[in-house]
Amino acid sequence: MRNLSLFFTSFTSRITRAGWEEPYQSKAEPLSLDDIAASDEETKELKTENSMSSEPTKTAELSQVETEVQPGTEQGVVVAQAPTPQGENEEISRDTNGNTTGSVSWTAFYQPKGPAGEYAAQGYGLNLFKGCRGGCIYCYREHGIISKSIGGDTPELLKKFKNEANALARVAHDLVNHKNELVAADGVFATFTSDPGQEATFPLFKQAFDLIIKAGVPVKMLTKFTSWVNTPEGQELLAKGASTGLLAVGFTLTGHDELETGASPNADRVAAMKSIHSMGIKTFASIEPVIDQQTSLDMVKAAVGYCDMFLVGLESGPNRHVLTDDEVSNMSHQMIDVVRSCGVGSIYFKSSILKVAKAAAVIASEGSGIVVSKSIMF
């Protein structure tokens, strides 16, 4: 186990690490909404009839990006391509409340379920890419029924997006037509099929985040990479987050660099969190997966004071490190004590923790004022 002093290694000395060799290079240039609507003939398939919108706000600046609306519900249903769990494209549909009906009113955002839904606070997710160069051996990309459909070690734009301009047009379409739902559902979470902080993915995610924030919708990004923070684009995004209060930045903190060989060291992630928090931006830490109780507790101790919320969950998959009920219970107790003694932050224990009866009892009896019922950041 690394000595805790490593967590306070100078961020700026580590952030310039070399080693980026991504076959996929983002071609995204800063685009206005006019650029998005005009840049690609293929976005014509997403043409909106403004007369079908029941909200005057949908004809504001974001309405310049258009989509095709078809009859099917009171406000219409928009057909779009979406990936299936097997990685193929098929037409799915939801009504204007986001319910699956047989055609889709959402072209970019979606409602994740299960463990992913916990991170999105039962709200909406945004996936633009599949694949990640983090090399995390515990990732669900490495096992399970969807492992082959969500990419390998090289980030790739999702096939449902014909190009980057089309992806941004679809994001803008959903902001026009579903802003109220997005705000009510605690905003947008990115991402579940890749990592938004990679060199290959950040430029496009940054433009998407710009649109989301400009529309007044909160956005949460979770990453294991830190090099984006000190780039001009990263600083611009953080400045917008600080001025609007609509950005929350999270880092996965496992404390096991040897299991995440392509990602930034955990020490750099903690240092980046501290820097971002000092700007007045909300921060959160994904203490998941818990590989061993002591290292996860050490990560909480390293980040406490400049982390607004800790989200804690056990490892999944066939090769997971199994903790005893006593270990999970003791870890939960100590994490609550650490956060309470600092006076800053809260903890969300995921369902994998709450399924352990002893831990659930500790959380219920000791978590008042510290433990929250869901992962709300805004």
Tab-separated table of C-alpha atoms in Angstrom:
chain	number	residue	atom	x	y	z
A	1	MET	CA	0.000	0.000	0.000
A	2	ARG	CA	1.276	3.425	-0.882
A	3	ASN	CA	2.127	5.747	1.934
A	4	LEU	CA	-0.517	8.438	2.265
A	5	SER	CA	2.088	11.094	1.674
A	6	LEU	CA	2.050	10.051	-1.972
A	7	PHE	CA	-1.445	11.448	-2.266
A	8	PHE	CA	-0.110	14.946	-1.803
A	9	THR	CA	2.504	14.667	-4.567
A	10	SER	CA	2.670	17.843	-6.607
A	11	PHE	CA	-0.116	17.779	-9.156
A	12	THR	CA	1.650	20.056	-11.608
A	13	SER	CA	4.776	17.899	-11.655
A	14	ARG	CA	2.786	14.808	-12.510
A	15	ILE	CA	0.215	16.273	-14.848
A	16	THR	CA	2.641	16.634	-17.777
A	17	ARG	CA	3.265	12.876	-18.002
A	18	ALA	CA	3.765	11.672	-21.573
A	19	GLY	CA	2.231	8.588	-23.055
A	20	TRP	CA	-0.845	9.606	-25.059
A	21	GLU	CA	-1.077	7.522	-28.222
A	22	GLU	CA	-4.728	7.388	-29.223
A	23	PRO	CA	-5.606	6.105	-32.721
A	24	TYR	CA	-8.865	8.060	-32.423
A	25	GLN	CA	-8.171	11.762	-32.427
A	26	SER	CA	-11.044	14.127	-31.850
A	27	LYS	CA	-11.723	16.360	-34.829
A	28	ALA	CA	-14.089	18.587	-32.916
A	29	GLU	CA	-13.556	22.299	-33.238
A	30	PRO	CA	-15.529	24.753	-31.086
A	31	LEU	CA	-18.967	24.909	-32.670
A	32	SER	CA	-21.852	27.292	-32.226
A	33	LEU	CA	-25.392	26.006	-32.480
A	34	ASP	CA	-25.568	27.569	-35.954
A	35	ASP	CA	-22.442	25.636	-36.925
A	36	ILE	CA	-23.961	22.407	-35.704
A	37	ALA	CA	-27.166	22.878	-37.668
A	38	ALA	CA	-25.348	23.799	-40.877
A	39	SER	CA	-22.145	21.769	-40.749
A	40	ASP	CA	-23.500	18.409	-41.863
A	41	GLU	CA	-26.248	17.366	-44.254
A	42	GLU	CA	-26.845	14.293	-42.140
A	43	THR	CA	-28.223	16.376	-39.289
A	44	LYS	CA	-31.217	17.155	-41.522
A	45	GLU	CA	-32.686	13.829	-40.437
A	46	LEU	CA	-33.142	15.430	-37.024
A	47	LYS	CA	-35.467	18.275	-38.110
A	48	THR	CA	-37.915	19.597	-35.533
A	49	GLU	CA	-41.293	21.051	-36.305
A	50	ASN	CA	-41.464	23.862	-33.744
A	51	SER	CA	-45.253	23.877	-34.007
A	52	MET	CA	-45.297	20.494	-32.221
A	53	SER	CA	-43.559	21.900	-29.176
A	54	SER	CA	-45.818	22.863	-26.296
A	55	GLU	CA	-43.172	24.945	-24.545
A	56	PRO	CA	-42.296	28.457	-25.786
A	57	THR	CA	-38.758	28.033	-24.436
A	58	LYS	CA	-38.118	25.376	-27.072
A	59	THR	CA	-38.010	28.093	-29.724
A	60	ALA	CA	-35.152	29.901	-27.974
A	61	GLU	CA	-31.521	29.772	-29.058
A	62	LEU	CA	-31.219	25.989	-28.762
A	63	SER	CA	-34.097	25.482	-31.187
A	64	GLN	CA	-31.720	26.263	-34.038
A	65	VAL	CA	-30.751	22.598	-33.876
A	66	GLU	CA	-33.641	20.690	-35.387
A	67	THR	CA	-34.945	17.125	-35.239
A	68	GLU	CA	-37.646	15.198	-36.994
A	69	VAL	CA	-40.762	14.663	-34.911
A	70	GLN	CA	-43.290	11.960	-35.725
A	71	PRO	CA	-46.806	11.428	-34.413
A	72	GLY	CA	-47.190	8.921	-31.628
A	73	THR	CA	-47.826	10.780	-28.390
A	74	GLU	CA	-49.455	14.048	-27.461
A	75	GLN	CA	-46.231	15.911	-28.215
A	76	GLY	CA	-44.836	13.493	-30.778
A	77	VAL	CA	-42.089	10.892	-30.753
A	78	VAL	CA	-38.666	11.345	-32.308
A	79	VAL	CA	-37.058	8.319	-33.935
A	80	ALA	CA	-33.314	7.822	-33.461
A	81	GLN	CA	-30.742	5.058	-33.426
A	82	ALA	CA	-29.571	3.715	-30.069
A	83	PRO	CA	-27.148	0.908	-29.124
A	84	THR	CA	-28.527	-2.342	-27.789
A	85	PRO	CA	-26.746	-4.283	-25.010
A	86	GLN	CA	-25.191	-6.395	-27.764
A	87	GLY	CA	-23.695	-3.338	-29.398
A	88	GLU	CA	-25.927	-3.364	-32.499
A	89	ASN	CA	-28.043	-0.387	-33.506
A	90	GLU	CA	-31.803	-0.605	-33.387
A	91	GLU	CA	-34.658	1.840	-33.247
A	92	ILE	CA	-36.096	2.157	-29.766
A	93	SER	CA	-38.680	4.578	-28.554
A	94	ARG	CA	-39.847	6.484	-25.524
A	95	ASP	CA	-42.716	8.843	-25.035
A	96	THR	CA	-42.158	12.458	-23.998
A	97	ASN	CA	-41.877	11.346	-20.374
A	98	GLY	CA	-38.954	9.102	-21.273
A	99	ASN	CA	-40.959	5.870	-21.105
A	100	THR	CA	-40.134	3.152	-23.612
A	101	THR	CA	-42.939	2.859	-26.155
A	102	GLY	CA	-41.469	1.582	-29.372
A	103	SER	CA	-39.819	4.784	-30.963
A	104	VAL	CA	-37.361	7.355	-29.231
A	105	SER	CA	-37.921	10.916	-28.097
A	106	TRP	CA	-34.388	11.130	-26.725
A	107	THR	CA	-31.534	11.216	-29.202
A	108	ALA	CA	-28.493	11.653	-26.913
A	109	PHE	CA	-29.467	11.329	-23.236
A	110	TYR	CA	-31.021	8.251	-21.685
A	111	GLN	CA	-32.102	6.916	-18.299
A	112	PRO	CA	-29.623	4.323	-16.984
A	113	LYS	CA	-30.864	1.567	-14.723
A	114	GLY	CA	-29.400	-0.547	-11.920
A	115	PRO	CA	-25.964	0.394	-10.511
A	116	ALA	CA	-25.485	2.993	-13.242
A	117	GLY	CA	-28.784	4.561	-12.292
A	118	GLU	CA	-27.468	5.108	-8.788
A	119	TYR	CA	-24.701	7.328	-10.131
A	120	ALA	CA	-27.141	9.272	-12.261
A	121	ALA	CA	-29.445	9.739	-9.246
A	122	GLN	CA	-32.151	8.031	-11.280
A	123	GLY	CA	-31.620	10.791	-13.830
A	124	TYR	CA	-29.985	10.855	-17.256
A	125	GLY	CA	-26.687	9.673	-18.697
A	126	LEU	CA	-24.699	10.834	-21.714
A	127	ASN	CA	-22.521	8.414	-23.663
A	128	LEU	CA	-20.629	9.737	-26.691
A	129	PHE	CA	-17.868	7.133	-26.936
A	130	LYS	CA	-17.233	3.520	-26.167
A	131	GLY	CA	-13.834	2.244	-25.051
A	132	CYS	CA	-11.301	3.519	-22.544
A	133	ARG	CA	-7.524	3.422	-22.246
A	134	GLY	CA	-7.601	3.171	-18.432
A	135	GLY	CA	-6.814	-0.545	-18.484
A	136	CYS	CA	-8.799	-1.183	-15.292
A	137	ILE	CA	-8.932	-4.940	-14.849
A	138	TYR	CA	-12.076	-4.777	-12.703
A	139	CYS	CA	-14.088	-2.779	-15.265
A	140	TYR	CA	-17.358	-4.226	-16.521
A	141	ARG	CA	-15.818	-3.920	-19.987
A	142	GLU	CA	-13.757	-6.932	-18.964
A	143	HIS	CA	-16.635	-9.227	-18.015
A	144	GLY	CA	-20.369	-9.692	-18.265
A	145	ILE	CA	-22.901	-9.806	-21.062
A	146	ILE	CA	-22.223	-6.257	-22.309
A	147	SER	CA	-18.422	-6.448	-22.200
A	148	LYS	CA	-18.009	-6.871	-25.959
A	149	SER	CA	-20.385	-4.086	-26.858
A	150	ILE	CA	-18.857	-1.155	-24.991
A	151	GLY	CA	-15.445	-1.025	-26.545
A	152	GLY	CA	-11.861	-1.955	-25.870
A	153	ASP	CA	-8.822	0.109	-24.985
A	154	THR	CA	-9.311	2.611	-27.809
A	155	PRO	CA	-12.068	5.252	-27.527
A	156	GLU	CA	-14.443	5.253	-30.490
A	157	LEU	CA	-17.354	7.537	-31.262
A	158	LEU	CA	-20.600	5.609	-30.824
A	159	LYS	CA	-21.987	4.395	-34.138
A	160	LYS	CA	-25.352	6.011	-33.550
A	161	PHE	CA	-23.542	9.343	-34.016
A	162	LYS	CA	-22.506	9.671	-37.644
A	163	ASN	CA	-19.860	12.239	-36.725
A	164	GLU	CA	-19.043	14.684	-33.948
A	165	ALA	CA	-21.253	17.471	-35.316
A	166	ASN	CA	-24.157	15.021	-35.398
A	167	ALA	CA	-23.462	14.052	-31.779
A	168	LEU	CA	-23.568	17.682	-30.678
A	169	ALA	CA	-26.743	18.284	-32.681
A	170	ARG	CA	-28.430	15.413	-30.875
A	171	VAL	CA	-27.326	16.760	-27.502
A	172	ALA	CA	-28.761	20.155	-28.406
A	173	HIS	CA	-31.998	18.535	-29.612
A	174	ASP	CA	-32.566	16.904	-26.239
A	175	LEU	CA	-31.831	20.172	-24.468
A	176	VAL	CA	-34.472	21.901	-26.583
A	177	ASN	CA	-37.126	19.277	-26.043
A	178	HIS	CA	-36.386	17.903	-22.576
A	179	LYS	CA	-34.717	20.621	-20.528
A	180	ASN	CA	-37.321	20.490	-17.773
A	181	GLU	CA	-36.995	16.730	-17.364
A	182	LEU	CA	-33.207	16.977	-17.258
A	183	VAL	CA	-33.226	19.670	-14.591
A	184	ALA	CA	-35.822	17.844	-12.507
A	185	ALA	CA	-33.770	14.661	-12.673
A	186	ASP	CA	-30.586	16.236	-11.270
A	187	GLY	CA	-29.069	16.847	-14.683
A	188	VAL	CA	-26.775	14.685	-16.786
A	189	PHE	CA	-24.062	12.201	-15.810
A	190	ALA	CA	-21.088	11.340	-18.062
A	191	THR	CA	-20.277	8.639	-18.791
A	192	PHE	CA	-20.917	4.883	-18.552
A	193	THR	CA	-19.217	3.510	-21.680
A	194	SER	CA	-15.948	5.438	-21.666
A	195	ASP	CA	-14.188	8.221	-19.712
A	196	PRO	CA	-14.776	11.903	-20.521
A	197	GLY	CA	-11.340	12.984	-19.293
A	198	GLN	CA	-9.242	11.145	-21.878
A	199	GLU	CA	-7.285	13.152	-24.417
A	200	ALA	CA	-9.294	11.575	-27.240
A	201	THR	CA	-12.710	12.127	-25.660
A	202	PHE	CA	-12.461	15.376	-23.700
A	203	PRO	CA	-12.706	17.858	-26.630
A	204	LEU	CA	-16.126	16.562	-27.705
A	205	PHE	CA	-17.396	16.092	-24.156
A	206	LYS	CA	-16.273	19.618	-23.353
A	207	GLN	CA	-18.362	21.015	-26.203
A	208	ALA	CA	-21.329	18.926	-25.084
A	209	PHE	CA	-20.893	20.172	-21.518
A	210	ASP	CA	-20.782	23.755	-22.811
A	211	LEU	CA	-24.176	23.256	-24.459
A	212	ILE	CA	-25.624	21.581	-21.382
A	213	ILE	CA	-24.438	24.290	-19.001
A	214	LYS	CA	-25.554	27.056	-21.380
A	215	ALA	CA	-29.036	25.517	-21.324
A	216	GLY	CA	-29.057	25.745	-17.520
A	217	VAL	CA	-28.836	21.983	-16.948
A	218	PRO	CA	-26.440	20.542	-14.331
A	219	VAL	CA	-23.749	18.134	-15.509
A	220	LYS	CA	-21.607	15.650	-13.585
A	221	MET	CA	-18.460	14.125	-15.048
A	222	LEU	CA	-16.609	11.157	-13.554
A	223	THR	CA	-13.068	10.439	-14.669
A	224	LYS	CA	-9.775	8.724	-13.829
A	225	PHE	CA	-7.717	11.155	-15.894
A	226	THR	CA	-6.240	14.489	-14.881
A	227	SER	CA	-4.305	15.912	-17.854
A	228	TRP	CA	-7.402	17.791	-19.118
A	229	VAL	CA	-7.529	19.940	-15.971
A	230	ASN	CA	-4.654	22.256	-16.865
A	231	THR	CA	-5.406	22.529	-20.580
A	232	PRO	CA	-6.982	25.766	-21.893
A	233	GLU	CA	-10.189	23.847	-22.653
A	234	GLY	CA	-10.212	22.313	-19.192
A	235	GLN	CA	-9.677	25.638	-17.492
A	236	GLU	CA	-12.444	27.186	-19.593
A	237	LEU	CA	-14.868	24.429	-18.574
A	238	LEU	CA	-13.923	24.753	-14.915
A	239	ALA	CA	-14.357	28.521	-15.061
A	240	LYS	CA	-17.875	28.036	-16.441
A	241	GLY	CA	-18.574	25.499	-13.738
A	242	ALA	CA	-17.387	27.870	-11.049
A	243	SER	CA	-19.430	30.797	-12.356
A	244	THR	CA	-22.668	28.883	-12.948
A	245	GLY	CA	-22.584	26.237	-10.218
A	246	LEU	CA	-23.770	23.714	-12.810
A	247	LEU	CA	-20.697	21.466	-12.935
A	248	ALA	CA	-19.633	18.716	-10.557
A	249	VAL	CA	-16.366	16.850	-11.161
A	250	GLY	CA	-15.730	13.410	-9.771
A	251	PHE	CA	-12.709	11.125	-9.674
A	252	THR	CA	-12.704	7.380	-9.154
A	253	LEU	CA	-10.419	6.656	-6.187
A	254	THR	CA	-9.552	3.018	-5.601
A	255	GLY	CA	-6.016	3.524	-4.333
A	256	HIS	CA	-4.782	0.698	-6.579
A	257	ASP	CA	-2.769	2.153	-9.456
A	258	GLU	CA	-1.573	-1.336	-10.399
A	259	LEU	CA	-5.147	-2.219	-11.397
A	260	GLU	CA	-5.579	0.950	-13.498
A	261	THR	CA	-2.344	1.058	-15.467
A	262	GLY	CA	-3.549	3.386	-18.229
A	263	ALA	CA	-5.202	5.955	-15.960
A	264	SER	CA	-3.700	8.834	-13.998
A	265	PRO	CA	-2.305	7.815	-10.588
A	266	ASN	CA	-4.737	8.058	-7.696
A	267	ALA	CA	-2.443	10.637	-6.101
A	268	ASP	CA	-2.877	12.930	-9.103
A	269	ARG	CA	-6.641	12.499	-8.994
A	270	VAL	CA	-6.761	13.538	-5.352
A	271	ALA	CA	-4.565	16.567	-6.073
A	272	ALA	CA	-6.757	17.527	-9.033
A	273	MET	CA	-9.865	17.250	-6.869
A	274	LYS	CA	-8.330	19.553	-4.301
A	275	SER	CA	-7.464	22.117	-6.986
A	276	ILE	CA	-10.941	21.966	-8.542
A	277	HIS	CA	-12.689	22.186	-5.169
A	278	SER	CA	-10.652	25.289	-4.337
A	279	MET	CA	-12.273	26.973	-7.363
A	280	GLY	CA	-15.685	26.591	-5.752
A	281	ILE	CA	-16.723	23.662	-7.955
A	282	LYS	CA	-18.577	20.722	-6.426
A	283	THR	CA	-16.554	17.531	-6.330
A	284	PHE	CA	-17.319	13.895	-5.682
A	285	ALA	CA	-15.328	10.692	-5.345
A	286	SER	CA	-16.327	7.264	-6.540
A	287	ILE	CA	-14.867	4.901	-3.943
A	288	GLU	CA	-15.755	1.995	-6.166
A	289	PRO	CA	-14.822	-0.702	-6.439
A	290	VAL	CA	-13.667	-1.307	-2.892
A	291	ILE	CA	-10.742	-3.679	-3.379
A	292	ASP	CA	-9.838	-3.778	0.292
A	293	GLN	CA	-11.358	-1.863	3.141
A	294	GLN	CA	-8.195	-0.170	4.388
A	295	THR	CA	-7.142	1.301	1.040
A	296	SER	CA	-10.633	2.627	0.368
A	297	LEU	CA	-10.703	4.169	3.839
A	298	ASP	CA	-7.308	5.743	3.132
A	299	MET	CA	-8.699	7.297	-0.047
A	300	VAL	CA	-11.558	8.863	1.911
A	301	LYS	CA	-9.063	10.244	4.423
A	302	ALA	CA	-6.917	11.632	1.576
A	303	ALA	CA	-9.813	13.442	-0.113
A	304	VAL	CA	-11.932	14.486	2.861
A	305	GLY	CA	-12.247	18.240	3.220
A	306	TYR	CA	-12.381	18.923	-0.501
A	307	CYS	CA	-14.834	16.265	-1.584
A	308	ASP	CA	-18.535	17.109	-1.366
A	309	MET	CA	-19.775	13.556	-1.730
A	310	PHE	CA	-18.283	10.079	-1.494
A	311	LEU	CA	-20.037	7.289	-3.377
A	312	VAL	CA	-19.023	3.889	-2.041
A	313	GLY	CA	-19.663	0.546	-3.703
A	314	LEU	CA	-18.294	-2.992	-3.670
A	315	GLU	CA	-16.580	-4.681	-6.577
A	316	SER	CA	-18.645	-6.787	-8.962
A	317	GLY	CA	-17.807	-9.522	-11.429
A	318	PRO	CA	-16.563	-13.107	-11.199
A	319	ASN	CA	-13.041	-12.221	-10.027
A	320	ARG	CA	-14.028	-9.681	-7.400
A	321	HIS	CA	-12.270	-9.307	-4.082
A	322	VAL	CA	-14.825	-10.514	-1.557
A	323	LEU	CA	-14.996	-8.682	1.773
A	324	THR	CA	-16.546	-10.205	4.853
A	325	ASP	CA	-19.638	-8.664	6.414
A	326	ASP	CA	-17.505	-7.449	9.335
A	327	GLU	CA	-15.029	-5.775	6.986
A	328	VAL	CA	-17.780	-3.940	5.123
A	329	SER	CA	-19.452	-2.948	8.380
A	330	ASN	CA	-16.223	-1.659	9.966
A	331	MET	CA	-15.302	0.258	6.810
A	332	SER	CA	-18.708	1.930	6.692
A	333	HIS	CA	-18.440	2.929	10.361
A	334	GLN	CA	-14.969	4.421	9.914
A	335	MET	CA	-15.889	6.312	6.745
A	336	ILE	CA	-18.839	7.913	8.508
A	337	ASP	CA	-16.579	8.937	11.389
A	338	VAL	CA	-13.947	10.438	9.064
A	339	VAL	CA	-16.425	12.557	7.101
A	340	ARG	CA	-18.336	13.638	10.202
A	341	SER	CA	-15.153	14.695	12.022
A	342	CYS	CA	-14.111	16.842	9.058
A	343	GLY	CA	-17.458	18.579	8.810
A	344	VAL	CA	-17.351	18.697	5.008
A	345	GLY	CA	-19.112	16.321	2.669
A	346	SER	CA	-21.575	13.450	2.711
A	347	ILE	CA	-21.585	9.760	1.816
A	348	TYR	CA	-23.802	7.756	-0.486
A	349	PHE	CA	-23.531	4.016	0.113
A	350	LYS	CA	-24.562	2.115	-2.985
A	351	SER	CA	-26.925	-0.834	-2.878
A	352	SER	CA	-24.014	-3.298	-2.910
A	353	ILE	CA	-23.046	-1.985	0.554
A	354	LEU	CA	-26.597	-1.803	1.864
A	355	LYS	CA	-27.184	-5.436	0.938
A	356	VAL	CA	-24.724	-6.340	3.704
A	357	ALA	CA	-26.984	-6.498	6.755
A	358	LYS	CA	-24.331	-5.516	9.304
A	359	ALA	CA	-23.219	-2.541	7.247
A	360	ALA	CA	-26.806	-1.438	6.647
A	361	ALA	CA	-27.441	-1.489	10.403
A	362	VAL	CA	-24.353	0.646	11.086
A	363	ILE	CA	-25.285	3.111	8.351
A	364	ALA	CA	-28.829	3.422	9.653
A	365	SER	CA	-27.767	3.968	13.259
A	366	GLU	CA	-24.713	6.213	12.717
A	367	GLY	CA	-25.287	7.977	9.422
A	368	SER	CA	-27.645	10.751	10.428
A	369	GLY	CA	-26.609	14.001	8.796
A	370	ILE	CA	-23.792	12.365	6.834
A	371	VAL	CA	-25.331	9.563	4.803
A	372	VAL	CA	-27.652	10.601	1.976
A	373	SER	CA	-30.374	8.558	0.317
A	374	LYS	CA	-29.205	9.105	-3.256
A	375	SER	CA	-26.314	10.633	-5.144
A	376	ILE	CA	-27.632	14.175	-5.515
A	377	MET	CA	-25.022	16.846	-6.234
A	378	PHE	CA	-27.283	19.772	-7.136
